[in-house]
Coordinates of C-alpha atoms and ligand atoms in Angstrom, one line a residue:
X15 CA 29.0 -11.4 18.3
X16 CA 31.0 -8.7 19.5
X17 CA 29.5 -4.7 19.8
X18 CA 30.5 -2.0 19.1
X19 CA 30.5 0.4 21.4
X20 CA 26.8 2.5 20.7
X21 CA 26.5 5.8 20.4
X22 CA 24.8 5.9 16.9
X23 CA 21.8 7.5 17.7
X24 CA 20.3 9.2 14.6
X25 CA 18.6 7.0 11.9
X26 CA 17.3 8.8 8.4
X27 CA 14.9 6.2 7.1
X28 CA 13.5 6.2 3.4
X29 CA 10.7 4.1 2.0
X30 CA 9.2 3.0 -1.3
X31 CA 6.2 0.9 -2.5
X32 CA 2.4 0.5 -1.2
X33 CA 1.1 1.6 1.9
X34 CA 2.0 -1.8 3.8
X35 CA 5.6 -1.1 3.2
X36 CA 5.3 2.7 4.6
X37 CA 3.6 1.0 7.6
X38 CA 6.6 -1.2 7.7
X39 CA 8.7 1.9 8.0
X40 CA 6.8 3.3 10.9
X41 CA 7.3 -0.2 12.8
X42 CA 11.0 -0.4 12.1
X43 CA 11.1 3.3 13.8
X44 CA 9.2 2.2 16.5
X45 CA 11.5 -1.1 17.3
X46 CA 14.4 1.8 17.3
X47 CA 12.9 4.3 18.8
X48 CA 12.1 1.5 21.7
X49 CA 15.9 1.0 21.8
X50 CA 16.8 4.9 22.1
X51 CA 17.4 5.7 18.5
X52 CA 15.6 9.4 17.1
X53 CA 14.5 9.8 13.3
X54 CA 16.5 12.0 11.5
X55 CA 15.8 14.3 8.4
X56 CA 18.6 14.4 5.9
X57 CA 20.8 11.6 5.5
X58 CA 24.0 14.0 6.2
X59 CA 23.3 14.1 10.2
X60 CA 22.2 10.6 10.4
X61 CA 24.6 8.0 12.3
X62 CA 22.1 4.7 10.4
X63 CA 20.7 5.1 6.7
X64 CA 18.3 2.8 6.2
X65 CA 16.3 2.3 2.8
X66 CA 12.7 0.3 2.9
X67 CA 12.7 -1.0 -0.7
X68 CA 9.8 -2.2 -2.8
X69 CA 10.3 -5.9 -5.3
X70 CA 7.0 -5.9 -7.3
X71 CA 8.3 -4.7 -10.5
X72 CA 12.0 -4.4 -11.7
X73 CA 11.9 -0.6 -12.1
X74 CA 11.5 -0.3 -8.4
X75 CA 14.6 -2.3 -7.4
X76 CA 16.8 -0.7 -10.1
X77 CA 15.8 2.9 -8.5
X78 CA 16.8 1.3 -4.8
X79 CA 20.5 0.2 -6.2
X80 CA 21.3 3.9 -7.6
X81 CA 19.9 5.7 -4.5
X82 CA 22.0 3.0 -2.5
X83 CA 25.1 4.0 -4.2
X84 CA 24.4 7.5 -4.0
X85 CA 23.8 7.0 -0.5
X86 CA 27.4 5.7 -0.2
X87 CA 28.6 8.7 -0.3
X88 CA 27.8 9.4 3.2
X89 CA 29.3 6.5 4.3
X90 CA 32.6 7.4 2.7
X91 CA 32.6 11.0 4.5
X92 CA 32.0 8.6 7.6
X93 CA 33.2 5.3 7.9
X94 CA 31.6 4.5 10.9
X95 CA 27.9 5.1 9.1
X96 CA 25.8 2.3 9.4
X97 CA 24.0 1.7 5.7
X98 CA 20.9 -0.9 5.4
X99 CA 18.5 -2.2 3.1
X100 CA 15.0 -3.3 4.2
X101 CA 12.0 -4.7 2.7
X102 CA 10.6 -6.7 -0.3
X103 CA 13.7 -6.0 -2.5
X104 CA 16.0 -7.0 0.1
X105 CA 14.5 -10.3 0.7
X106 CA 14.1 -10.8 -3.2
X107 CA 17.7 -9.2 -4.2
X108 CA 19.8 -9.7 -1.0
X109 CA 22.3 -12.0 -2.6
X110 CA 23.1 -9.1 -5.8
X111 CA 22.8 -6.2 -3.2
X112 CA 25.7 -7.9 -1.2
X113 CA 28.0 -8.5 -4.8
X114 CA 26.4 -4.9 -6.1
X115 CA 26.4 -2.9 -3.2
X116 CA 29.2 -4.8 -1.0
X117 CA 29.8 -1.6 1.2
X118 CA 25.9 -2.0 2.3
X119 CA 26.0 -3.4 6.0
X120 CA 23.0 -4.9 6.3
X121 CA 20.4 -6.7 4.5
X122 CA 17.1 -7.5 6.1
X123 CA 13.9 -9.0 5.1
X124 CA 10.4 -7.7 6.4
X125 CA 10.3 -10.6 9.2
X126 CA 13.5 -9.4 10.6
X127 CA 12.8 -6.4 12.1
X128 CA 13.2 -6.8 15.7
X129 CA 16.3 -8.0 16.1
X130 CA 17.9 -4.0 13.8
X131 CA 19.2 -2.6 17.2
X132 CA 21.5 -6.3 17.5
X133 CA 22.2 -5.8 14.0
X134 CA 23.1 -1.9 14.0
X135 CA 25.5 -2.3 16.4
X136 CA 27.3 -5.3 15.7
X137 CA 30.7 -5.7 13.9
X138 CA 31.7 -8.7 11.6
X139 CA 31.5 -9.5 8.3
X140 CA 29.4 -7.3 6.0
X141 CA 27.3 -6.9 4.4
X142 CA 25.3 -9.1 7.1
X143 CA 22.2 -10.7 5.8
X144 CA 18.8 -11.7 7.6
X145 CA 16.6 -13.3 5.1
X146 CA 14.5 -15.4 6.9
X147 CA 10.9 -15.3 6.7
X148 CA 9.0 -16.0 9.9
X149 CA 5.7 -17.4 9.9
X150 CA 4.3 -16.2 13.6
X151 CA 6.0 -12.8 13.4
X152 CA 3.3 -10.1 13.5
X153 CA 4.7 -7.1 15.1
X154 CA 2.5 -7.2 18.5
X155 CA 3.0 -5.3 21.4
X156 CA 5.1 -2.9 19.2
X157 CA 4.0 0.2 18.7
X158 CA 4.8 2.1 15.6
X159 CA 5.7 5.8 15.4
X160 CA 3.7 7.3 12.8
X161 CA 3.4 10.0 10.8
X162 CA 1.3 12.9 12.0
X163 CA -1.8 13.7 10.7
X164 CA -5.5 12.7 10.9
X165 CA -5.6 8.8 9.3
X166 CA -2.9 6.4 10.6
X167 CA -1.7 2.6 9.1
X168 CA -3.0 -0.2 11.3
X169 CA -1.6 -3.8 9.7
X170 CA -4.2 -6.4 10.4
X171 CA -2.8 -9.1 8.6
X172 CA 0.9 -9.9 7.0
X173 CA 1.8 -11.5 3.9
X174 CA -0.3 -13.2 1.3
X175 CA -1.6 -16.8 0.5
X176 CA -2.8 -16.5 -2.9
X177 CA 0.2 -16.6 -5.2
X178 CA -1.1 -14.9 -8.0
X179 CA 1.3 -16.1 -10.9
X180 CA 2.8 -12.4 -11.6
X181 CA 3.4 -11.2 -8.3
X182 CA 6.5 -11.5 -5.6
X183 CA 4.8 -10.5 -2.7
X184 CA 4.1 -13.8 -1.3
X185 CA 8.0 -14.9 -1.7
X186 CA 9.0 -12.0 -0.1
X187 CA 6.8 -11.2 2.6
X188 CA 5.5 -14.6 3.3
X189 CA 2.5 -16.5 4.3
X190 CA -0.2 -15.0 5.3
X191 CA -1.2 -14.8 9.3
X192 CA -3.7 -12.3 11.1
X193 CA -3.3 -10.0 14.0
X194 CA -5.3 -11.1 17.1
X195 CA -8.3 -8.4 16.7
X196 CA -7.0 -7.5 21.3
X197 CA -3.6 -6.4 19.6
X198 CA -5.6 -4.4 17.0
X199 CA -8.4 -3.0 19.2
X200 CA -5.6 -1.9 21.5
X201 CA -3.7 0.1 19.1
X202 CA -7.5 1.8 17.6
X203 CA -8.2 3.1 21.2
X204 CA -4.6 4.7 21.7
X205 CA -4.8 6.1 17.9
X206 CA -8.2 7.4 19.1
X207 CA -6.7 8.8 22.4
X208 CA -3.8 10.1 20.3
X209 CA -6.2 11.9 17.9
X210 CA -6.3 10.3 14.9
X211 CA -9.7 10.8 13.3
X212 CA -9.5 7.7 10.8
X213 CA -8.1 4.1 10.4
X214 CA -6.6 2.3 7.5
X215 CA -6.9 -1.7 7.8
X216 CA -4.2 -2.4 5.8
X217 CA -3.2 -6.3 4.2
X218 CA -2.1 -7.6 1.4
X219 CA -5.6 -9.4 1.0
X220 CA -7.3 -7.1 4.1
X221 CA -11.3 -9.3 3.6
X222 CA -9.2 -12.1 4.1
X223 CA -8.5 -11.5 7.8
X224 CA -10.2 -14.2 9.9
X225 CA -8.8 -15.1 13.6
X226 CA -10.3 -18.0 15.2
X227 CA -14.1 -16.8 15.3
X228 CA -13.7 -13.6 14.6
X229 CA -13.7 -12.8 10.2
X230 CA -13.5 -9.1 8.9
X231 CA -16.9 -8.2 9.0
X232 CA -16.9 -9.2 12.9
X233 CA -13.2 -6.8 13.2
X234 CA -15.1 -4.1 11.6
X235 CA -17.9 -4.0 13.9
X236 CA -15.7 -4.4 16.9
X237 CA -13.4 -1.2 15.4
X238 CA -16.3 0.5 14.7
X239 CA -17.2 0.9 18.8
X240 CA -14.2 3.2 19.2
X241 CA -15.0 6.4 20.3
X242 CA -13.1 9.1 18.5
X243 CA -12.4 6.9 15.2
X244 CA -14.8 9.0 12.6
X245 CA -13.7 6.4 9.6
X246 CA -12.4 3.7 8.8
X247 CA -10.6 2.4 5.4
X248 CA -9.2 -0.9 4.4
X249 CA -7.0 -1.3 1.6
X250 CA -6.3 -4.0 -0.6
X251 CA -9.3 -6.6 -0.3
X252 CA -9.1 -9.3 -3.1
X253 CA -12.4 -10.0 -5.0
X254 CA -12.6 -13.3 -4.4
X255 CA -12.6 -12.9 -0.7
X256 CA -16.0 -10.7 -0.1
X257 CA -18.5 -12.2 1.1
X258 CA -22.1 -10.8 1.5
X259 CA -21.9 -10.3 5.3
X260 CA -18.9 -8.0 4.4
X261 CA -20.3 -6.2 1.9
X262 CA -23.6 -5.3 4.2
X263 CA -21.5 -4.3 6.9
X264 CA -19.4 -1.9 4.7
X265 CA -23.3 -0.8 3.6
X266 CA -24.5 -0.5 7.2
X267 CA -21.8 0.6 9.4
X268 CA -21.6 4.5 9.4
X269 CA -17.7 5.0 10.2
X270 CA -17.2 2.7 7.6
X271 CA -16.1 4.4 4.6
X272 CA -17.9 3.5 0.9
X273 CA -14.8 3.2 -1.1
X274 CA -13.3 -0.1 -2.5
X275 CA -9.9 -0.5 -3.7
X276 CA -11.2 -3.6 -6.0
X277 CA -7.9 -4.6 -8.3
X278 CA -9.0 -6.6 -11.4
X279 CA -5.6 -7.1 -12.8
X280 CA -7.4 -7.9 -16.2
X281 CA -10.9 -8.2 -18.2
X282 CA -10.1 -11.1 -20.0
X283 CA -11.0 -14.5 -18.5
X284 CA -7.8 -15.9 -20.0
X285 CA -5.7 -14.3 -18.0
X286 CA -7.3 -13.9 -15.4
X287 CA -7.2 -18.0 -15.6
X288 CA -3.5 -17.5 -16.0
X289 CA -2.7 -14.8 -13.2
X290 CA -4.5 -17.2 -10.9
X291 CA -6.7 -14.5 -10.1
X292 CA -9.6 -16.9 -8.9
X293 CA -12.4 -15.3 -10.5
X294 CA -14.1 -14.3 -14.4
X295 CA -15.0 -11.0 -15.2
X296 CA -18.3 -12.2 -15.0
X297 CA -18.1 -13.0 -11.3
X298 CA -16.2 -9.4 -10.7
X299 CA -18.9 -7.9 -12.3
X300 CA -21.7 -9.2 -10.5
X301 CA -19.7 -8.4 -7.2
X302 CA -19.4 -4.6 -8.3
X303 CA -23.2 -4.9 -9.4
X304 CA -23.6 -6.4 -6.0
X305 CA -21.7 -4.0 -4.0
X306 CA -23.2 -0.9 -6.4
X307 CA -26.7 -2.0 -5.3
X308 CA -26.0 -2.4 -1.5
X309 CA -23.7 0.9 -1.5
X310 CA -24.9 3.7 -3.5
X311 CA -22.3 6.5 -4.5
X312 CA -19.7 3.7 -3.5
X313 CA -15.9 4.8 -4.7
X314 CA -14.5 2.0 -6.7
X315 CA -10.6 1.8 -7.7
X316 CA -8.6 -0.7 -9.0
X317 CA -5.3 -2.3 -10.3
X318 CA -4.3 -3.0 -13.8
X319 CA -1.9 -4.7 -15.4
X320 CA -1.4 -4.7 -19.2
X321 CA 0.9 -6.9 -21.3
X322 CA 1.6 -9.8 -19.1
X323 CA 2.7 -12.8 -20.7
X324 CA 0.2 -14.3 -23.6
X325 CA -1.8 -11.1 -23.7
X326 CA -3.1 -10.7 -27.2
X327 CA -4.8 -7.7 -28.8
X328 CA -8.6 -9.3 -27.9
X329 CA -7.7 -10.0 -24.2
X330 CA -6.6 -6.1 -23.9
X331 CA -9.4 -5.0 -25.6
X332 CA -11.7 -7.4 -23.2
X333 CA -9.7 -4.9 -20.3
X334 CA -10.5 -1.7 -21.9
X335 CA -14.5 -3.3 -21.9
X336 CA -14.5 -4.0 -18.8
X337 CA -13.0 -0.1 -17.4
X338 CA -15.7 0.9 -19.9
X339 CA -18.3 -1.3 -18.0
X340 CA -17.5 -0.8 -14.3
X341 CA -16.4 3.2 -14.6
X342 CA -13.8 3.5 -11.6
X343 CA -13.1 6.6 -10.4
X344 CA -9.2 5.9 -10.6
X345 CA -7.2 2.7 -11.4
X346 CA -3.4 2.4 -10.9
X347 CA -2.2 1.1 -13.9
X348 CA 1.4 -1.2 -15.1
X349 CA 3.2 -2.9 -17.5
X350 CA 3.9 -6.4 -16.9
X351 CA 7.5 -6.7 -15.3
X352 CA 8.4 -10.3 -15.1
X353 CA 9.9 -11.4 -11.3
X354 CA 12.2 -14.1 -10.8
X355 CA 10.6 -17.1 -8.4
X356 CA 7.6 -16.1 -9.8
X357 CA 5.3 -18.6 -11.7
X358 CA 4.8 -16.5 -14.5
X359 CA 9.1 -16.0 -14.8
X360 CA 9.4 -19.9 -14.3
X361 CA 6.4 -21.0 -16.9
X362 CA 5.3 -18.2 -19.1
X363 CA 6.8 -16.1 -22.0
X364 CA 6.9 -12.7 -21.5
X365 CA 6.0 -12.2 -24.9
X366 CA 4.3 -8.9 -25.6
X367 CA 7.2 -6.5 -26.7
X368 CA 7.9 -3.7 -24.6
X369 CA 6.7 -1.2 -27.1
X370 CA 3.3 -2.9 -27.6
X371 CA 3.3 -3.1 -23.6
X372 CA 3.7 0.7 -23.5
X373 CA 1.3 1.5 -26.2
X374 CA -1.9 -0.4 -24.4
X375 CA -0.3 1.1 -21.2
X376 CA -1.1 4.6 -22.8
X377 CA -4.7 3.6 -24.2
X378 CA -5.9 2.5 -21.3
X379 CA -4.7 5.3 -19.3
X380 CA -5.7 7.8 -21.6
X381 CA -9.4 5.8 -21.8
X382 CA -9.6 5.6 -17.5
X383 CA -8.5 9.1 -17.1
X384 CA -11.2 10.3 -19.3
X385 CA -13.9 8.3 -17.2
X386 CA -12.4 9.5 -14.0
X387 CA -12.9 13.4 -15.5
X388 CA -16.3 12.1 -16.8
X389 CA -17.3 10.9 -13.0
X390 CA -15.6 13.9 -11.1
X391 CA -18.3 16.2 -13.3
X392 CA -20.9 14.1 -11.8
X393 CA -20.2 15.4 -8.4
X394 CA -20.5 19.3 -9.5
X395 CA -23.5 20.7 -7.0
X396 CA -23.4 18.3 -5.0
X397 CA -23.0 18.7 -0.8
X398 CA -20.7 16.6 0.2
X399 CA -18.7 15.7 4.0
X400 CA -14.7 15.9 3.8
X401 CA -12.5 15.3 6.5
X402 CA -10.1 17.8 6.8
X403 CA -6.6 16.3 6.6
X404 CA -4.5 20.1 5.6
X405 CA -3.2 22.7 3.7
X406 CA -3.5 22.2 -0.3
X407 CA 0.7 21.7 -1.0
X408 CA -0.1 24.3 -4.0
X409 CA -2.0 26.9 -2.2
X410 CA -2.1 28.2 1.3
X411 CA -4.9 29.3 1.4
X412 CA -6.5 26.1 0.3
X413 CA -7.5 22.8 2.6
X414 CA -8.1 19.5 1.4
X415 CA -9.3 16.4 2.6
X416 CA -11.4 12.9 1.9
X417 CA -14.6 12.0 1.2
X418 CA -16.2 9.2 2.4
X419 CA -16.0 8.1 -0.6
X420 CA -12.5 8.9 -1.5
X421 CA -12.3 11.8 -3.3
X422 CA -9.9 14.8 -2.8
X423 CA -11.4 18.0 -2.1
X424 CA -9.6 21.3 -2.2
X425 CA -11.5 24.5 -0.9
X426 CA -10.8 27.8 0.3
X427 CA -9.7 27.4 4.3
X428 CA -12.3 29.3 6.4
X429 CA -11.3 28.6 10.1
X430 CA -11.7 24.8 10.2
X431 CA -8.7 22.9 11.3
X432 CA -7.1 19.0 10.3
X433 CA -9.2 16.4 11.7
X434 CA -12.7 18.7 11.4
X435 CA -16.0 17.2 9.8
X436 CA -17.2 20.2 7.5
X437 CA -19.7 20.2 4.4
X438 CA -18.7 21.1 1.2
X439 CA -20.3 22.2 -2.2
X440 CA -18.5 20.9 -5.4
X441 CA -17.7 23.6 -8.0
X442 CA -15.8 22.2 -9.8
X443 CA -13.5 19.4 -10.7
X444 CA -10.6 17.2 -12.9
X445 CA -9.9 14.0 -13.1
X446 CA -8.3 13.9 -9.8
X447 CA -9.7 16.5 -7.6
X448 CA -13.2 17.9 -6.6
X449 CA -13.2 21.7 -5.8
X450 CA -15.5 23.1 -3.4
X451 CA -16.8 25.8 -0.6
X452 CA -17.4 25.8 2.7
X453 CA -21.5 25.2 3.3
Ligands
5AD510 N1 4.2 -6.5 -12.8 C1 3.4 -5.5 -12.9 N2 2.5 -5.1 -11.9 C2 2.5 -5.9 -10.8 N3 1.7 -5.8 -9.7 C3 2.0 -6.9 -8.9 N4 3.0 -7.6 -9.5 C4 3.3 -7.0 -10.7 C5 4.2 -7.4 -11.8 N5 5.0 -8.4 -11.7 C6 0.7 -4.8 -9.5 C7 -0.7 -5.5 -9.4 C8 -1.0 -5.3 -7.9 C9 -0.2 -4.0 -7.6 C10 0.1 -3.7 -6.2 O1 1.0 -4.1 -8.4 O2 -1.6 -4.7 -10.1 O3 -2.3 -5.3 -7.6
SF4_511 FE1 0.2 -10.5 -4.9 FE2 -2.0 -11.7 -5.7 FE3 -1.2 -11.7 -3.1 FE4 -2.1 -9.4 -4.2 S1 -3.3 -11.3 -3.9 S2 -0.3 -9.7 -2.9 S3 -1.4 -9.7 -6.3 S4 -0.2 -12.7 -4.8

């Protein structure tokens, strides 16, 4: 492989999709950071572009191939600009980038990640494409540069066994494996000496993490013995993966926060059976009646899908019960969008029109949102503990930050700074936001 001589030092990353794909990003800038590359802001000064792309629905990926071409245009005021595409999208569409997007020099998948400096700086055909998946590959001993602030990303675990029958993200990230919980201990205690006030576990099924003897009940007592680590989140757990021990340590561990991102995908048991989701409503609801009765004022959220394929009128209305029943505080709600490799794509009609697909899309937001507000109210006079995390983006004069249980606050500053503990008093609220003053 021949280089090219290397004095491309800049690199403007950009990043789409969940939170394990942001974390991504902060990894791939610390493998180039470790080989003497800086973050830049705007594209124009940058010597590498790279673009962290998202798969798990098609609207995603069509938004990546504009912003790629746009992106072009820096490369053709400077030839010698490296352009790359990362993540999900490039693993699932690396093939129709290269015919698409031919003047795109590299295409890697989210196992490939060490070797960028090699492939920055090499010369040869383009667009060069790493689409391997790696089974072992878990990132240790490298130490991502993350964003500022008071909560910072800590993957526990990569991929994802399950195979649910709508989703990519086992095709494209692979199968799943678990960080030794030394490797993840190590990186708490330097985010503690660093000053990070809270922890996000972060896996595509996070309650699924078990290395030999130790499961994630066992990791969160072991994280919870950092000093200087106030909280710690986890995001996404899969229902079928709790098990009592969990759910009493979330109850009994103080730094661990009571909120549970638990997605449901659907209410009806059909297709549920059909998204291989593992479990009946009736079994999710007895695990949020479980998890309601060990951890009062627990926050729950979820994900929802509407329209996938075979959904009839009864089986959305068996969804809209069941948001009824279980009263999230928010949900994150989509249309079905069929993806290739999928079993869904191979077996299943995606039958449900478009239109009908947007209409229960819109009734079901339009019922959740009202619960949300309905919830929110239920908070007015209360007292409740926010971590401060900064300045409201609307209003200067306003902080925000968490509570335990995952709300927003917003409250008139009054000489506390990020990363303070302070008591609040709720005023007010919407569907998304608790307002409050300073107790
Ligand atoms: N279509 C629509 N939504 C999907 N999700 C995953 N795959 C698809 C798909 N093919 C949603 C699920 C998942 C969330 C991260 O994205 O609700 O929990
Ligand atoms: Fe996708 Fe299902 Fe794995 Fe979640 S649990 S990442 S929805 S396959």
């Amino acid at each position: 492989m021949e280089k090219r001589f290397n004095k491309m030092k800049q690199v403007y990353l950009e990043s789409y999709g969940c939170q394990m794909n942001l974390a991504d990003s902060e990894l791939v800038m610390g493998v180039l950071a470790k080989a003497g590359y800086f973050p830049s802001d705007s594209p124009q000064s940058a010597d590498v572009i790279l673009v962290n792309t998202c798969a798990v629905r098609e609207h995603a990926e069509e938004k990546v191939l504009g912003r790629i071409a746009e992106l072009n245009r820096f490369k053709l005021k400077k030839p010698e600009l490296v352009l790359g595409v990362l993540g999900c999208m490039a693993k699932h569409l690396g093939k129709v980038i290269a015919e698409r997007a031919p003047y795109v020099d590299l295409v890697v998948s989210p196992d490939g990640y060490r070797r960028l400096p090699e492939l920055i700086g090499q010369s040869g055909d383009k667009p060069y494409l790493d689409l391997r998946l790696d089974r072992t590959e878990l990132y240790e001993e490298i130490d991502p540069v993350r964003k500022e602030g008071v909560n910072a990303w800590v993957t526990i675990m990569r991929g994802c066994d399950k195979f649910c029958t709508f989703c990519i993200v086992p095709y494209v990230r692979g199968r799943e494996r678990c960080v030794p919980p030394d490797e993840i201990l190590r990186q708490v205690r330097n985010l503690a000496e660093e000053g990070y006030k809270e922890v996000t576990f972060l896996g595509q099924t996070v309650n699924a993490y078990r290395y030999n003897g130790t499961d994630f009940a066992d990791l969160l007592h072991l994280v919870s013995g950092v000093e200087g680590i106030e909280r710690i989140r986890f995001t996404s757990p899969h229902p079928s993966d709790f098990s009592e021990k969990d759910i009493e340590t979330i109850a009994n561990l103080k730094k661990v926060c009571n909120h549970l991102h638990l997605p449901v995908q659907s209410g009806s048991d059909k297709v549920l059976k059909r998204m291989r989701r593992t479990y009946t409503s009736g079994e999710y609801l007895d695990l949020v009646g479980l998890i309601r009765d060990k951890i009062p004022d627990v926050g729950l959220t979820t994900d929802i899908i509407v329209g996938f394929c075979g959904e009839t009128e009864e089986d959305f209305q068996a969804t809209l019960a069941l948001v009824r029943k279980v009263r999230y505080d928010s949900a994150f709600m989509f249309k079905y969008s069929p993806r290739s490799q999928t079993v869904a794509y191979r077996k299943f009609e995606d039958d449900v029109p478009e239109k009908e697909k947007g209409r229960r899309l819109e009734e079901l937001i339009h019922i959740q949102e009202s619960i949300s507000r309905e919830v929110n109210q239920t908070w007015i006079g209360k007292r409740v503990e926010v971590l401060v995390e900064g300045e409201s983006k609307k209003d200067m004069s306003q902080f925000y930050g968490k509570t335990d249980n995952f709300k927003t606050v917003v409250f008139p500053r009054n000489g506390e700074k990020p990363g303070d503990l302070v008591e609040v008093e709720v005023v007010n609220s919407t569907s998304h936001t608790l307002l409050g003053r300073r107790v």
